[in-house]
Amino acid sequence: MTTQQQMLKVQLVKSPIGTKESHRATVRGLGLRKLNSVSELQDTPAVRGMINKISYLVKVL
């Protein structure tokens, strides 16, 4: 039985320049590079936590 893993689309809407180093690392960890770049990720508790940590920089589509 193969169930489709739920996906989340995350967009970087604010520059991580001037933020904490750990927050910049989290942005890179989510696969986001330039402003307005979009990354499609699996909906896991770890990814949810990362998004929650940098919620002021990203938008979930």
CSV table of N, CA and C in Angstrom, one decimal:
chain,number,residue,atom,x,y,z
A,1,MET,N,0.8,-1.2,0.0
A,1,MET,CA,0.0,0.0,0.0
A,1,MET,C,0.9,1.2,0.0
A,2,THR,N,0.8,2.0,-1.0
A,2,THR,CA,1.6,3.3,-1.1
A,2,THR,C,0.7,4.5,-1.1
A,3,THR,N,0.8,5.2,0.0
A,3,THR,CA,0.0,6.5,0.2
A,3,THR,C,0.9,7.7,-0.3
A,4,GLN,N,0.2,8.6,-1.0
A,4,GLN,CA,0.9,9.8,-1.4
A,4,GLN,C,1.2,10.7,-0.2
A,5,GLN,N,2.5,11.0,0.0
A,5,GLN,CA,2.9,11.9,1.1
A,5,GLN,C,2.4,13.3,0.8
A,6,GLN,N,1.8,13.9,1.7
A,6,GLN,CA,1.3,15.3,1.6
A,6,GLN,C,2.5,16.2,1.4
A,7,MET,N,2.3,17.2,0.4
A,7,MET,CA,3.4,18.1,0.1
A,7,MET,C,3.0,19.5,0.5
A,8,LEU,N,4.0,20.3,0.8
A,8,LEU,CA,3.9,21.7,1.2
A,8,LEU,C,4.7,22.5,0.2
A,9,LYS,N,4.2,23.6,-0.3
A,9,LYS,CA,5.0,24.6,-1.1
A,9,LYS,C,5.3,25.8,-0.2
A,10,VAL,N,6.6,26.1,-0.2
A,10,VAL,CA,7.0,27.2,0.7
A,10,VAL,C,7.7,28.2,-0.2
A,11,GLN,N,7.4,29.5,0.0
A,11,GLN,CA,8.0,30.6,-0.8
A,11,GLN,C,8.8,31.5,0.2
A,12,LEU,N,10.0,31.9,-0.2
A,12,LEU,CA,10.8,32.9,0.6
A,12,LEU,C,10.3,34.3,0.2
A,13,VAL,N,9.7,35.0,1.1
A,13,VAL,CA,9.1,36.3,0.8
A,13,VAL,C,9.9,37.5,1.4
A,14,LYS,N,10.8,37.2,2.3
A,14,LYS,CA,11.6,38.2,3.0
A,14,LYS,C,13.0,37.8,3.0
A,15,SER,N,13.9,38.7,2.8
A,15,SER,CA,15.4,38.4,2.8
A,15,SER,C,15.9,38.0,4.1
A,16,PRO,N,16.7,36.9,4.2
A,16,PRO,CA,17.3,36.5,5.4
A,16,PRO,C,18.5,37.3,5.9
A,17,ILE,N,18.9,38.3,5.1
A,17,ILE,CA,20.0,39.1,5.4
A,17,ILE,C,19.7,39.8,6.8
A,18,GLY,N,20.6,39.8,7.7
A,18,GLY,CA,20.5,40.4,9.0
A,18,GLY,C,19.8,39.6,10.0
A,19,THR,N,19.4,38.4,9.6
A,19,THR,CA,18.8,37.5,10.6
A,19,THR,C,19.8,36.6,11.3
A,20,LYS,N,19.4,35.8,12.3
A,20,LYS,CA,20.3,34.9,13.0
A,20,LYS,C,20.9,33.9,12.0
A,21,GLU,N,22.1,33.5,12.2
A,21,GLU,CA,22.8,32.5,11.4
A,21,GLU,C,22.0,31.2,11.3
A,22,SER,N,21.4,30.8,12.5
A,22,SER,CA,20.6,29.6,12.5
A,22,SER,C,19.4,29.7,11.6
A,23,HIS,N,18.8,30.9,11.5
A,23,HIS,CA,17.6,31.1,10.7
A,23,HIS,C,18.0,31.1,9.2
A,24,ARG,N,19.2,31.6,8.9
A,24,ARG,CA,19.7,31.6,7.5
A,24,ARG,C,20.0,30.1,7.1
A,25,ALA,N,20.5,29.3,8.0
A,25,ALA,CA,20.8,27.9,7.7
A,25,ALA,C,19.5,27.2,7.5
A,26,THR,N,18.4,27.5,8.2
A,26,THR,CA,17.1,26.9,8.1
A,26,THR,C,16.5,27.2,6.7
A,27,VAL,N,16.7,28.4,6.3
A,27,VAL,CA,16.2,28.8,4.9
A,27,VAL,C,16.9,27.9,3.9
A,28,ARG,N,18.2,27.8,4.0
A,28,ARG,CA,18.9,27.0,3.0
A,28,ARG,C,18.5,25.5,3.2
A,29,GLY,N,18.3,25.1,4.4
A,29,GLY,CA,17.9,23.7,4.6
A,29,GLY,C,16.5,23.3,4.0
A,30,LEU,N,15.7,24.3,3.8
A,30,LEU,CA,14.4,24.1,3.2
A,30,LEU,C,14.5,24.2,1.7
A,31,GLY,N,15.7,24.5,1.2
A,31,GLY,CA,16.0,24.5,-0.3
A,31,GLY,C,15.6,25.8,-0.9
A,32,LEU,N,15.6,26.9,-0.1
A,32,LEU,CA,15.3,28.2,-0.6
A,32,LEU,C,16.5,29.0,-0.8
A,33,ARG,N,16.6,29.6,-2.0
A,33,ARG,CA,17.8,30.4,-2.3
A,33,ARG,C,17.5,31.9,-2.4
A,34,LYS,N,17.0,32.3,-3.6
A,34,LYS,CA,16.7,33.7,-3.9
A,34,LYS,C,15.3,34.1,-3.3
A,35,LEU,N,15.1,35.4,-3.2
A,35,LEU,CA,13.8,35.9,-2.8
A,35,LEU,C,12.7,35.4,-3.8
A,36,ASN,N,11.6,35.0,-3.3
A,36,ASN,CA,10.4,34.5,-4.1
A,36,ASN,C,10.7,33.1,-4.6
A,37,SER,N,11.8,32.4,-4.3
A,37,SER,CA,12.0,31.1,-4.7
A,37,SER,C,11.0,30.2,-4.0
A,38,VAL,N,10.6,29.1,-4.7
A,38,VAL,CA,9.6,28.2,-4.1
A,38,VAL,C,10.2,26.8,-4.0
A,39,SER,N,9.9,26.1,-2.9
A,39,SER,CA,10.4,24.8,-2.7
A,39,SER,C,9.2,23.9,-2.3
A,40,GLU,N,9.1,22.7,-2.9
A,40,GLU,CA,8.1,21.8,-2.5
A,40,GLU,C,8.6,20.7,-1.6
A,41,LEU,N,8.1,20.6,-0.4
A,41,LEU,CA,8.6,19.7,0.6
A,41,LEU,C,7.6,18.8,1.1
A,42,GLN,N,8.0,17.6,1.7
A,42,GLN,CA,7.1,16.7,2.3
A,42,GLN,C,6.6,17.3,3.6
A,43,ASP,N,5.4,17.0,3.9
A,43,ASP,CA,4.7,17.5,5.1
A,43,ASP,C,5.1,16.6,6.3
A,44,THR,N,6.2,16.9,7.0
A,44,THR,CA,6.7,16.1,8.1
A,44,THR,C,6.8,17.1,9.3
A,45,PRO,N,6.8,16.5,10.5
A,45,PRO,CA,6.9,17.4,11.7
A,45,PRO,C,8.2,18.2,11.7
A,46,ALA,N,9.3,17.6,11.1
A,46,ALA,CA,10.6,18.3,11.1
A,46,ALA,C,10.5,19.5,10.2
A,47,VAL,N,9.9,19.4,9.0
A,47,VAL,CA,9.7,20.5,8.1
A,47,VAL,C,8.7,21.5,8.6
A,48,ARG,N,7.7,21.1,9.3
A,48,ARG,CA,6.8,22.0,10.0
A,48,ARG,C,7.5,22.9,11.0
A,49,GLY,N,8.4,22.2,11.7
A,49,GLY,CA,9.2,23.0,12.8
A,49,GLY,C,10.1,24.0,12.1
A,50,MET,N,10.7,23.6,11.0
A,50,MET,CA,11.6,24.6,10.3
A,50,MET,C,10.8,25.8,9.8
A,51,ILE,N,9.6,25.5,9.2
A,51,ILE,CA,8.8,26.6,8.7
A,51,ILE,C,8.3,27.5,9.8
A,52,ASN,N,8.0,26.9,11.0
A,52,ASN,CA,7.5,27.6,12.1
A,52,ASN,C,8.6,28.5,12.6
A,53,LYS,N,9.9,28.0,12.6
A,53,LYS,CA,11.0,28.8,13.1
A,53,LYS,C,11.3,30.1,12.3
A,54,ILE,N,11.1,30.0,11.0
A,54,ILE,CA,11.3,31.1,10.1
A,54,ILE,C,10.0,31.6,9.4
A,55,SER,N,8.9,31.5,10.2
A,55,SER,CA,7.6,31.9,9.7
A,55,SER,C,7.5,33.3,9.2
A,56,TYR,N,8.4,34.2,9.8
A,56,TYR,CA,8.4,35.6,9.4
A,56,TYR,C,9.1,35.9,8.0
A,57,LEU,N,9.8,34.8,7.5
A,57,LEU,CA,10.5,35.0,6.2
A,57,LEU,C,9.8,34.3,5.1
A,58,VAL,N,8.9,33.3,5.4
A,58,VAL,CA,8.3,32.5,4.3
A,58,VAL,C,6.8,32.6,4.3
A,59,LYS,N,6.2,32.1,3.2
A,59,LYS,CA,4.8,32.0,3.0
A,59,LYS,C,4.5,30.6,2.5
A,60,VAL,N,3.5,29.9,3.1
A,60,VAL,CA,3.1,28.6,2.7
A,60,VAL,C,2.1,28.7,1.6
A,61,LEU,N,2.3,28.2,0.4
A,61,LEU,CA,1.4,28.3,-0.7
A,61,LEU,C,0.4,27.2,-0.7
